[in-house]
Amino acid sequence: MSVLSGKHIVLGICGGIAAYKSVSLLRLFIKAGAEVQVVITPAGKEFITPVTLSALSHKPVVSEFFSANTGEWHSHVDLGLWADCMVIAPATASTIGKMANGIADNMLVTTYLSAKSPVFIAPAMDLDMMRHPSTQANLSRLRSYGNHIIEPASGYLASGLEGKGRMEEPENIVVYLERFFAERSDLEGKNVLITAGPTYEKIDPVRFIGNYSSGKMGYAIAEECASRGANVTLVSGPVSISVKNPGINVVRVESAKEMLDECRKAFPTSEISIMCAAVADYAPANPSDRKIKREHQEVPVITLVKNPDIAATLGKEKRSGQMLVGFALETDNETVNATEKLAKKNLDIIVLNSLRDKGACFGTDTNKVSIIKADGSRTDFPLKDKAKVAADIVDEIINFSQSKA
Ligand code: C5P
């Protein structure tokens, strides 16, 4: 049975001559047992008729925001949530440009912007359009957002020219997706606990001690684990981002104490725990119930008390078979400090990032990490998009847990 069986696939079709190949692709998806919803651009309908596509997919084809007959609104949000993946084949230069820049003037692009699932883009265009810097810049931007580009093949093009631009053959697109989903189910049924973001430690009802953590790294790891089939509990400090995968159980907390309480609930049943949060080391000893006023008083002195070390606490409670992963954000003596933390907190793996590396750490969309394991081995990774760093970290965790088993 194909791993695509039972998967919900949104098949986006654009207005290019390769749209005729989408019919074969649709048939192959259906044959593999997938449920397919076709979304076609207005230009796409010039190349292939919705009648053919709806007959093969057993569903009405979606193209407009509203049904002309009934006035019914087609919800791109619902479609985005329904999808296990979205495949845009063929993806024209125009749609690629709209997707890269958020120009949501048709149902396909709005669905793409609402999609919480992996997105696969199979470009098809003439070789000069394909190699134009604007197309290449748009594709690299889409790649950096975590989309998967199924590179076009080289060969005879509809224009009569020969070169790179032919949409990948439908059979190969199916193999690409099958591989993706097969690899991505290596955490199926596993419970994963992740902490992310900063903690806020109350000074008074309007002020707190916090830090610059954006939560992006922890959220990317949560998405990666969920997409590989894990049941994810994400204990998150206050951040302005949200999860894309609706299966992730987000538990929002504010302080380190609250974070520890929530982690303790999930930890005993978690096979893997990844401590990504930037937990404040200290909290005000006596937070005020009322706003501290400036007038009529001396400059206030805030006495601090030590916060619990969540990773170290869980490290003490760890049973054999459980994996505990921590992060070390260092400014100097990186390796020595990280290795010490690994031992002190009883971690299996520590992910080291240095504030000295440009583009790494707080607030950025990229990170550069080294992964140090309890057996002393170490892997250094180059600067990458946080989604890709998340995939590297999860790969390393899985490999290490398999080597220990
Ligand atoms: O000791 P340091 O704060 O550098 O350790 C960082 C690691 O420990 C991270 O994985 C972080 O999430 C975790 N940590 C924690 N609770 C604290 C402080 C750090 O879980 N109070």
Tab-separated table of C-alpha atoms and ligand atoms in Angstrom:
chain	number	residue	atom	x	y	z
A	1	MET	CA	0.000	0.000	0.000
A	2	SER	CA	1.274	3.479	-0.884
A	3	VAL	CA	2.133	5.879	1.963
A	4	LEU	CA	-0.093	8.314	0.076
A	5	SER	CA	-3.134	6.166	0.837
A	6	GLY	CA	-5.664	8.211	2.805
A	7	LYS	CA	-3.619	11.401	2.448
A	8	HIS	CA	-5.470	14.614	1.634
A	9	ILE	CA	-3.748	16.265	-1.303
A	10	VAL	CA	-4.568	19.711	-2.670
A	11	LEU	CA	-3.455	19.676	-6.299
A	12	GLY	CA	-2.905	23.202	-7.587
A	13	ILE	CA	-2.864	23.587	-11.352
A	14	CYS	CA	-1.639	26.733	-13.127
A	15	GLY	CA	-2.008	27.915	-16.683
A	16	GLY	CA	0.860	26.256	-18.482
A	17	ILE	CA	1.028	23.756	-21.300
A	18	ALA	CA	2.236	21.130	-18.793
A	19	ALA	CA	-1.263	21.232	-17.225
A	20	TYR	CA	-2.076	18.231	-19.423
A	21	LYS	CA	0.348	16.219	-17.261
A	22	SER	CA	-1.676	17.135	-14.149
A	23	VAL	CA	-4.382	14.753	-15.336
A	24	SER	CA	-1.928	11.833	-15.114
A	25	LEU	CA	-0.659	13.112	-11.778
A	26	LEU	CA	-4.211	13.282	-10.431
A	27	ARG	CA	-4.909	9.729	-11.641
A	28	LEU	CA	-1.740	8.446	-9.963
A	29	PHE	CA	-2.654	10.141	-6.660
A	30	ILE	CA	-6.149	8.620	-6.766
A	31	LYS	CA	-4.692	5.224	-7.675
A	32	ALA	CA	-2.368	5.472	-4.656
A	33	GLY	CA	-5.458	5.905	-2.456
A	34	ALA	CA	-5.160	9.654	-1.827
A	35	GLU	CA	-8.097	12.051	-1.650
A	36	VAL	CA	-7.446	14.916	-4.028
A	37	GLN	CA	-8.968	18.386	-4.156
A	38	VAL	CA	-8.073	20.237	-7.329
A	39	VAL	CA	-7.620	24.015	-7.161
A	40	ILE	CA	-7.044	25.571	-10.562
A	41	THR	CA	-6.106	29.125	-11.535
A	42	PRO	CA	-8.303	30.976	-14.058
A	43	ALA	CA	-5.504	30.574	-16.646
A	44	GLY	CA	-5.252	26.871	-15.830
A	45	LYS	CA	-8.817	26.365	-17.069
A	46	GLU	CA	-7.694	27.528	-20.505
A	47	PHE	CA	-5.465	24.473	-20.688
A	48	ILE	CA	-7.483	21.749	-19.020
A	49	THR	CA	-11.180	21.532	-18.266
A	50	PRO	CA	-12.575	21.287	-14.730
A	51	VAL	CA	-14.962	18.580	-16.023
A	52	THR	CA	-12.071	16.164	-16.635
A	53	LEU	CA	-10.502	17.007	-13.284
A	54	SER	CA	-13.698	16.714	-11.237
A	55	ALA	CA	-14.577	13.420	-12.910
A	56	LEU	CA	-11.188	11.974	-11.969
A	57	SER	CA	-11.009	13.453	-8.468
A	58	HIS	CA	-14.703	12.800	-7.670
A	59	LYS	CA	-14.898	16.327	-6.261
A	60	PRO	CA	-15.951	19.653	-7.734
A	61	VAL	CA	-12.910	21.615	-8.865
A	62	VAL	CA	-12.309	24.840	-6.971
A	63	SER	CA	-11.246	27.907	-8.914
A	64	GLU	CA	-13.235	30.951	-7.841
A	65	PHE	CA	-13.678	32.458	-4.374
A	66	PHE	CA	-17.452	32.091	-4.764
A	67	SER	CA	-19.627	29.612	-6.653
A	68	ALA	CA	-21.273	31.546	-9.500
A	69	ASN	CA	-24.480	29.458	-9.131
A	70	THR	CA	-25.055	29.359	-5.395
A	71	GLY	CA	-22.935	32.208	-4.070
A	72	GLU	CA	-21.286	29.661	-1.752
A	73	TRP	CA	-17.905	30.849	-0.438
A	74	HIS	CA	-15.027	28.464	-1.057
A	75	SER	CA	-12.947	28.506	2.089
A	76	HIS	CA	-9.227	28.459	1.340
A	77	VAL	CA	-8.675	28.344	5.113
A	78	ASP	CA	-10.614	25.068	5.441
A	79	LEU	CA	-8.795	23.657	2.420
A	80	GLY	CA	-5.444	24.657	3.898
A	81	LEU	CA	-6.334	22.843	7.136
A	82	TRP	CA	-7.718	19.781	5.335
A	83	ALA	CA	-4.563	19.212	3.309
A	84	ASP	CA	-1.798	16.802	4.352
A	85	CYS	CA	0.156	18.337	1.513
A	86	MET	CA	-0.276	20.754	-1.350
A	87	VAL	CA	1.262	20.019	-4.735
A	88	ILE	CA	1.403	22.785	-7.332
A	89	ALA	CA	2.042	21.158	-10.678
A	90	PRO	CA	2.578	22.807	-13.025
A	91	ALA	CA	3.716	25.935	-11.191
A	92	THR	CA	4.133	28.795	-13.640
A	93	ALA	CA	6.544	31.720	-13.260
A	94	SER	CA	3.574	33.976	-12.521
A	95	THR	CA	2.154	31.812	-9.718
A	96	ILE	CA	5.639	31.235	-8.279
A	97	GLY	CA	6.069	35.033	-8.179
A	98	LYS	CA	2.682	35.497	-6.502
A	99	MET	CA	3.404	32.784	-3.934
A	100	ALA	CA	6.809	34.240	-3.117
A	101	ASN	CA	5.316	37.695	-2.616
A	102	GLY	CA	1.945	36.885	-1.064
A	103	ILE	CA	-0.116	38.216	-3.977
A	104	ALA	CA	-3.345	36.442	-3.120
A	105	ASP	CA	-5.515	37.261	-6.113
A	106	ASN	CA	-6.739	33.746	-6.840
A	107	MET	CA	-7.928	30.676	-4.970
A	108	LEU	CA	-4.690	28.755	-5.553
A	109	VAL	CA	-2.482	31.397	-3.941
A	110	THR	CA	-4.881	32.021	-1.021
A	111	THR	CA	-4.981	28.270	-0.396
A	112	TYR	CA	-1.180	28.166	-0.490
A	113	LEU	CA	-0.981	31.025	2.025
A	114	SER	CA	-3.405	29.198	4.327
A	115	ALA	CA	-1.746	25.782	3.980
A	116	LYS	CA	-0.343	24.370	7.189
A	117	SER	CA	1.025	21.299	5.450
A	118	PRO	CA	4.182	20.671	3.390
A	119	VAL	CA	3.992	22.310	-0.040
A	120	PHE	CA	5.587	20.874	-3.187
A	121	ILE	CA	6.136	23.075	-6.191
A	122	ALA	CA	6.845	21.592	-9.616
A	123	PRO	CA	7.817	24.490	-11.911
A	124	ALA	CA	7.181	24.269	-15.638
A	125	MET	CA	8.193	27.002	-18.038
A	126	ASP	CA	10.433	27.907	-20.885
A	127	LEU	CA	14.177	27.671	-20.162
A	128	ASP	CA	14.765	31.434	-20.294
A	129	MET	CA	11.896	32.099	-17.887
A	130	MET	CA	13.244	29.379	-15.623
A	131	ARG	CA	16.746	30.785	-15.468
A	132	HIS	CA	15.663	34.434	-15.191
A	133	PRO	CA	17.017	35.959	-11.952
A	134	SER	CA	13.505	36.920	-10.805
A	135	THR	CA	12.231	33.333	-11.134
A	136	GLN	CA	15.336	32.007	-9.396
A	137	ALA	CA	15.019	34.599	-6.596
A	138	ASN	CA	11.343	33.725	-6.115
A	139	LEU	CA	12.137	30.003	-6.000
A	140	SER	CA	14.905	30.490	-3.486
A	141	ARG	CA	12.595	32.613	-1.362
A	142	LEU	CA	9.929	29.877	-1.501
A	143	ARG	CA	12.593	27.312	-0.600
A	144	SER	CA	13.651	29.429	2.397
A	145	TYR	CA	10.016	29.375	3.583
A	146	GLY	CA	10.313	25.583	3.786
A	147	ASN	CA	8.551	24.716	0.520
A	148	HIS	CA	9.864	21.792	-1.510
A	149	ILE	CA	10.813	22.579	-5.084
A	150	ILE	CA	10.581	19.592	-7.422
A	151	GLU	CA	13.175	20.697	-9.945
A	152	PRO	CA	12.095	20.670	-13.574
A	153	ALA	CA	13.858	18.295	-15.929
A	154	SER	CA	15.845	19.244	-19.021
A	155	GLY	CA	14.608	18.300	-22.436
A	156	TYR	CA	12.338	19.272	-25.278
A	157	LEU	CA	10.061	22.217	-24.383
A	158	ALA	CA	6.714	23.237	-25.860
A	159	SER	CA	8.383	26.358	-27.266
A	160	GLY	CA	10.502	24.145	-29.492
A	161	LEU	CA	13.597	25.015	-27.481
A	162	GLU	CA	15.541	22.531	-25.437
A	163	GLY	CA	16.677	23.083	-21.849
A	164	LYS	CA	15.642	23.044	-18.192
A	165	GLY	CA	11.977	23.796	-17.650
A	166	ARG	CA	9.980	20.622	-18.319
A	167	MET	CA	7.696	19.786	-15.405
A	168	GLU	CA	8.950	16.663	-13.657
A	169	GLU	CA	7.099	13.560	-14.870
A	170	PRO	CA	3.990	12.686	-12.808
A	171	GLU	CA	5.422	9.258	-11.866
A	172	ASN	CA	8.523	10.941	-10.429
A	173	ILE	CA	6.447	13.498	-8.512
A	174	VAL	CA	4.552	10.618	-6.900
A	175	VAL	CA	7.849	8.887	-5.986
A	176	TYR	CA	9.138	12.197	-4.541
A	177	LEU	CA	6.073	12.511	-2.320
A	178	GLU	CA	6.109	8.847	-1.310
A	179	ARG	CA	9.746	9.178	-0.232
A	180	PHE	CA	8.965	12.355	1.656
A	181	PHE	CA	6.112	10.798	3.602
A	182	ALA	CA	7.973	7.508	4.198
A	183	GLU	CA	10.959	9.365	5.672
A	184	ARG	CA	8.704	11.702	7.541
A	185	SER	CA	6.847	9.054	9.509
A	186	ASP	CA	9.838	8.035	11.619
A	187	LEU	CA	8.295	9.601	14.747
A	188	GLU	CA	4.863	8.036	14.197
A	189	GLY	CA	3.081	7.592	17.523
A	190	LYS	CA	5.996	8.953	19.600
A	191	ASN	CA	5.337	11.581	22.282
A	192	VAL	CA	7.620	14.591	22.064
A	193	LEU	CA	7.797	17.421	24.595
A	194	ILE	CA	9.283	20.730	23.445
A	195	THR	CA	9.828	23.997	25.303
A	196	ALA	CA	10.127	27.222	23.323
A	197	GLY	CA	10.314	30.976	23.626
A	198	PRO	CA	11.288	33.137	26.573
A	199	THR	CA	9.793	33.172	30.044
A	200	TYR	CA	8.401	36.322	31.615
A	201	GLU	CA	9.029	36.784	35.299
A	202	LYS	CA	6.613	39.278	36.859
A	203	ILE	CA	7.866	42.419	38.564
A	204	ASP	CA	4.380	43.922	38.876
A	205	PRO	CA	1.154	43.596	36.793
A	206	VAL	CA	2.654	45.537	33.869
A	207	ARG	CA	6.379	44.734	33.965
A	208	PHE	CA	8.467	41.637	33.707
A	209	ILE	CA	12.000	40.290	33.284
A	210	GLY	CA	12.244	38.578	29.910
A	211	ASN	CA	14.629	38.018	27.036
A	212	TYR	CA	14.852	38.325	23.259
A	213	SER	CA	13.919	34.704	22.414
A	214	SER	CA	11.410	34.655	19.514
A	215	GLY	CA	10.475	30.969	19.875
A	216	LYS	CA	11.206	30.397	16.168
A	217	MET	CA	13.670	27.525	16.710
A	218	GLY	CA	11.430	25.645	19.150
A	219	TYR	CA	8.359	26.135	16.962
A	220	ALA	CA	10.296	24.887	13.905
A	221	ILE	CA	11.296	21.746	15.843
A	222	ALA	CA	7.672	21.245	16.915
A	223	GLU	CA	6.510	21.497	13.276
A	224	GLU	CA	9.224	19.081	12.148
A	225	CYS	CA	8.355	16.479	14.812
A	226	ALA	CA	4.617	16.784	14.105
A	227	SER	CA	5.148	16.410	10.368
A	228	ARG	CA	7.040	13.179	11.078
A	229	GLY	CA	4.063	11.760	12.954
A	230	ALA	CA	4.891	12.655	16.585
A	231	ASN	CA	2.317	13.706	19.176
A	232	VAL	CA	3.845	17.027	20.130
A	233	THR	CA	3.296	18.982	23.332
A	234	LEU	CA	4.794	22.431	22.901
A	235	VAL	CA	5.143	24.309	26.180
A	236	SER	CA	5.578	27.841	24.972
A	237	GLY	CA	6.525	31.049	26.701
A	238	PRO	CA	5.009	34.307	25.381
A	239	VAL	CA	5.771	34.612	21.643
A	240	SER	CA	4.096	36.295	18.706
A	241	ILE	CA	4.222	33.269	16.382
A	242	SER	CA	1.725	30.444	16.095
A	243	VAL	CA	1.920	26.816	15.015
A	244	LYS	CA	0.965	25.747	11.504
A	245	ASN	CA	0.267	22.085	12.247
A	246	PRO	CA	-3.102	21.876	14.020
A	247	GLY	CA	-2.041	18.571	15.639
A	248	ILE	CA	0.493	20.296	17.908
A	249	ASN	CA	-0.757	20.661	21.471
A	250	VAL	CA	0.370	24.155	22.472
A	251	VAL	CA	0.421	24.852	26.202
A	252	ARG	CA	0.983	28.547	26.830
A	253	VAL	CA	2.811	29.601	29.958
A	254	GLU	CA	4.473	32.721	31.195
A	255	SER	CA	6.969	32.021	33.963
A	256	ALA	CA	9.671	29.391	34.423
A	257	LYS	CA	7.675	27.877	37.307
A	258	GLU	CA	4.602	27.451	35.093
A	259	MET	CA	6.797	25.990	32.347
A	260	LEU	CA	8.283	23.452	34.766
A	261	ASP	CA	4.807	22.431	36.029
A	262	GLU	CA	3.563	21.802	32.470
A	263	CYS	CA	6.749	19.947	31.486
A	264	ARG	CA	6.445	17.689	34.494
A	265	LYS	CA	2.946	16.686	33.391
A	266	ALA	CA	4.074	15.667	29.899
A	267	PHE	CA	7.606	14.402	30.623
A	268	PRO	CA	6.837	10.935	32.099
A	269	THR	CA	5.107	9.814	28.890
A	270	SER	CA	7.473	11.556	26.446
A	271	GLU	CA	10.030	9.467	24.600
A	272	ILE	CA	11.837	12.638	23.486
A	273	SER	CA	12.043	16.010	25.285
A	274	ILE	CA	13.694	18.991	23.638
A	275	MET	CA	14.397	21.992	25.856
A	276	CYS	CA	14.607	24.905	23.497
A	277	ALA	CA	13.197	27.648	25.724
A	278	ALA	CA	15.313	30.560	26.911
A	279	VAL	CA	14.270	30.238	30.547
A	280	ALA	CA	14.993	33.219	32.758
A	281	ASP	CA	17.569	32.257	35.363
A	282	TYR	CA	16.109	34.564	38.013
A	283	ALA	CA	12.673	35.859	38.993
A	284	PRO	CA	11.677	38.760	41.274
A	285	ALA	CA	11.329	37.403	44.815
A	286	ASN	CA	8.242	39.452	45.685
A	287	PRO	CA	6.320	40.580	42.595
A	288	SER	CA	4.019	43.482	43.420
A	289	ASP	CA	0.217	43.047	43.004
A	290	ARG	CA	-0.023	46.717	42.093
A	291	LYS	CA	1.825	48.767	39.533
A	292	ILE	CA	5.009	50.144	41.096
A	293	LYS	CA	4.670	53.931	40.934
A	294	ARG	CA	7.452	56.347	40.138
A	295	GLU	CA	6.207	59.099	42.437
A	296	HIS	CA	6.774	59.363	46.173
A	297	GLN	CA	9.358	56.647	46.547
A	298	GLU	CA	12.999	55.765	46.284
A	299	VAL	CA	14.316	53.910	43.219
A	300	PRO	CA	12.980	50.387	43.863
A	301	VAL	CA	15.341	47.479	44.420
A	302	ILE	CA	14.204	44.205	42.890
A	303	THR	CA	15.440	41.207	44.806
A	304	LEU	CA	15.800	38.130	42.629
A	305	VAL	CA	15.523	34.445	43.416
A	306	LYS	CA	16.857	31.570	41.347
A	307	ASN	CA	14.422	29.907	38.947
A	308	PRO	CA	14.179	26.133	38.668
A	309	ASP	CA	16.371	24.611	35.958
A	310	ILE	CA	13.747	22.728	33.951
A	311	ALA	CA	16.188	20.686	31.855
A	312	ALA	CA	18.228	19.694	34.927
A	313	THR	CA	15.071	18.780	36.873
A	314	LEU	CA	13.844	16.549	34.051
A	315	GLY	CA	17.389	15.166	33.696
A	316	LYS	CA	17.167	13.896	37.282
A	317	GLU	CA	13.784	12.279	36.599
A	318	LYS	CA	14.829	10.728	33.263
A	319	ARG	CA	14.313	6.986	32.843
A	320	SER	CA	16.257	4.742	30.481
A	321	GLY	CA	14.867	4.951	26.971
A	322	GLN	CA	13.967	8.633	27.319
A	323	MET	CA	15.949	11.159	25.280
A	324	LEU	CA	16.560	14.616	26.742
A	325	VAL	CA	17.932	17.346	24.483
A	326	GLY	CA	19.083	20.790	25.578
A	327	PHE	CA	20.378	23.932	23.941
A	328	ALA	CA	23.417	25.963	24.840
A	329	LEU	CA	23.579	29.569	23.742
A	330	GLU	CA	27.125	30.699	24.370
A	331	THR	CA	29.234	33.770	23.771
A	332	ASP	CA	32.638	32.263	24.571
A	333	ASN	CA	34.292	28.968	25.500
A	334	GLU	CA	31.407	27.405	23.583
A	335	THR	CA	32.398	23.742	23.408
A	336	VAL	CA	33.632	23.476	26.984
A	337	ASN	CA	30.517	25.172	28.379
A	338	ALA	CA	28.142	23.103	26.246
A	339	THR	CA	29.844	19.824	27.162
A	340	GLU	CA	29.679	20.728	30.846
A	341	LYS	CA	25.970	21.490	30.563
A	342	LEU	CA	25.347	18.209	28.780
A	343	ALA	CA	26.818	16.307	31.727
A	344	LYS	CA	25.451	18.527	34.513
A	345	LYS	CA	21.856	18.393	33.255
A	346	ASN	CA	22.054	14.676	32.348
A	347	LEU	CA	21.228	15.422	28.685
A	348	ASP	CA	21.706	12.986	25.807
A	349	ILE	CA	22.314	15.707	23.234
A	350	ILE	CA	23.136	19.403	23.438
A	351	VAL	CA	22.621	21.778	20.525
A	352	LEU	CA	25.200	24.525	20.640
A	353	ASN	CA	24.733	27.909	19.043
A	354	SER	CA	27.090	30.793	19.450
A	355	LEU	CA	26.114	34.449	19.655
A	356	ARG	CA	29.370	35.103	17.795
A	357	ASP	CA	27.921	33.561	14.618
A	358	LYS	CA	26.150	36.082	12.403
A	359	GLY	CA	22.593	35.033	11.505
A	360	ALA	CA	22.369	32.582	14.399
A	361	CYS	CA	20.226	32.642	17.546
A	362	PHE	CA	17.593	35.131	18.743
A	363	GLY	CA	14.951	36.449	16.400
A	364	THR	CA	16.627	35.417	13.148
A	365	ASP	CA	15.115	33.008	10.604
A	366	THR	CA	18.422	31.180	10.343
A	367	ASN	CA	20.663	29.360	12.767
A	368	LYS	CA	24.060	27.698	12.837
A	369	VAL	CA	24.405	24.826	15.248
A	370	SER	CA	26.781	22.131	16.420
A	371	ILE	CA	25.318	18.993	17.910
A	372	ILE	CA	27.249	17.327	20.728
A	373	LYS	CA	26.150	13.923	21.997
A	374	ALA	CA	26.692	12.183	25.314
A	375	ASP	CA	29.051	9.711	23.601
A	376	GLY	CA	31.380	12.641	22.816
A	377	SER	CA	30.633	12.787	19.079
A	378	ARG	CA	30.044	16.146	17.457
A	379	THR	CA	28.603	17.396	14.149
A	380	ASP	CA	28.921	20.991	12.931
A	381	PHE	CA	26.261	22.314	10.572
A	382	PRO	CA	26.421	25.386	8.318
A	383	LEU	CA	24.094	28.389	8.629
A	384	LYS	CA	20.610	27.302	7.513
A	385	ASP	CA	16.968	28.248	7.635
A	386	LYS	CA	15.536	27.290	11.061
A	387	ALA	CA	13.147	24.753	9.464
A	388	LYS	CA	16.155	22.939	7.978
A	389	VAL	CA	18.093	23.182	11.242
A	390	ALA	CA	15.062	21.611	12.929
A	391	ALA	CA	15.188	18.697	10.451
A	392	ASP	CA	18.926	18.210	11.158
A	393	ILE	CA	18.337	18.218	14.916
A	394	VAL	CA	15.485	15.706	14.660
A	395	ASP	CA	17.565	13.454	12.350
A	396	GLU	CA	20.418	13.493	14.877
A	397	ILE	CA	18.066	12.697	17.777
A	398	ILE	CA	16.549	9.760	15.909
A	399	ASN	CA	19.963	8.400	14.837
A	400	PHE	CA	21.316	8.688	18.353
A	401	SER	CA	18.297	7.038	19.973
A	402	GLN	CA	18.538	4.191	17.446
A	403	SER	CA	22.258	3.737	18.145
A	404	LYS	CA	21.532	3.551	21.883
A	405	ALA	CA	18.659	1.052	21.523
B	1	C5P	O1	22.326	26.665	31.717
B	1	C5P	P1	21.762	27.229	30.452
B	1	C5P	O2	20.632	28.183	30.661
B	1	C5P	O3	22.768	27.746	29.488
B	1	C5P	O4	21.164	25.914	29.732
B	1	C5P	C1	20.441	25.983	28.565
B	1	C5P	C2	19.563	24.778	28.448
B	1	C5P	O5	18.880	24.524	29.667
B	1	C5P	C3	18.470	24.983	27.433
B	1	C5P	O6	18.137	23.729	26.893
B	1	C5P	C4	17.339	25.565	28.264
B	1	C5P	O7	16.072	25.347	27.668
B	1	C5P	C5	17.497	24.807	29.561
B	1	C5P	N1	17.108	25.556	30.756
B	1	C5P	C6	16.009	25.168	31.496
B	1	C5P	N2	15.671	25.831	32.630
B	1	C5P	C7	16.410	26.864	33.070
B	1	C5P	C8	17.525	27.287	32.339
B	1	C5P	C9	17.859	26.610	31.182
B	1	C5P	O8	15.328	24.231	31.076
B	1	C5P	N3	16.058	27.486	34.168
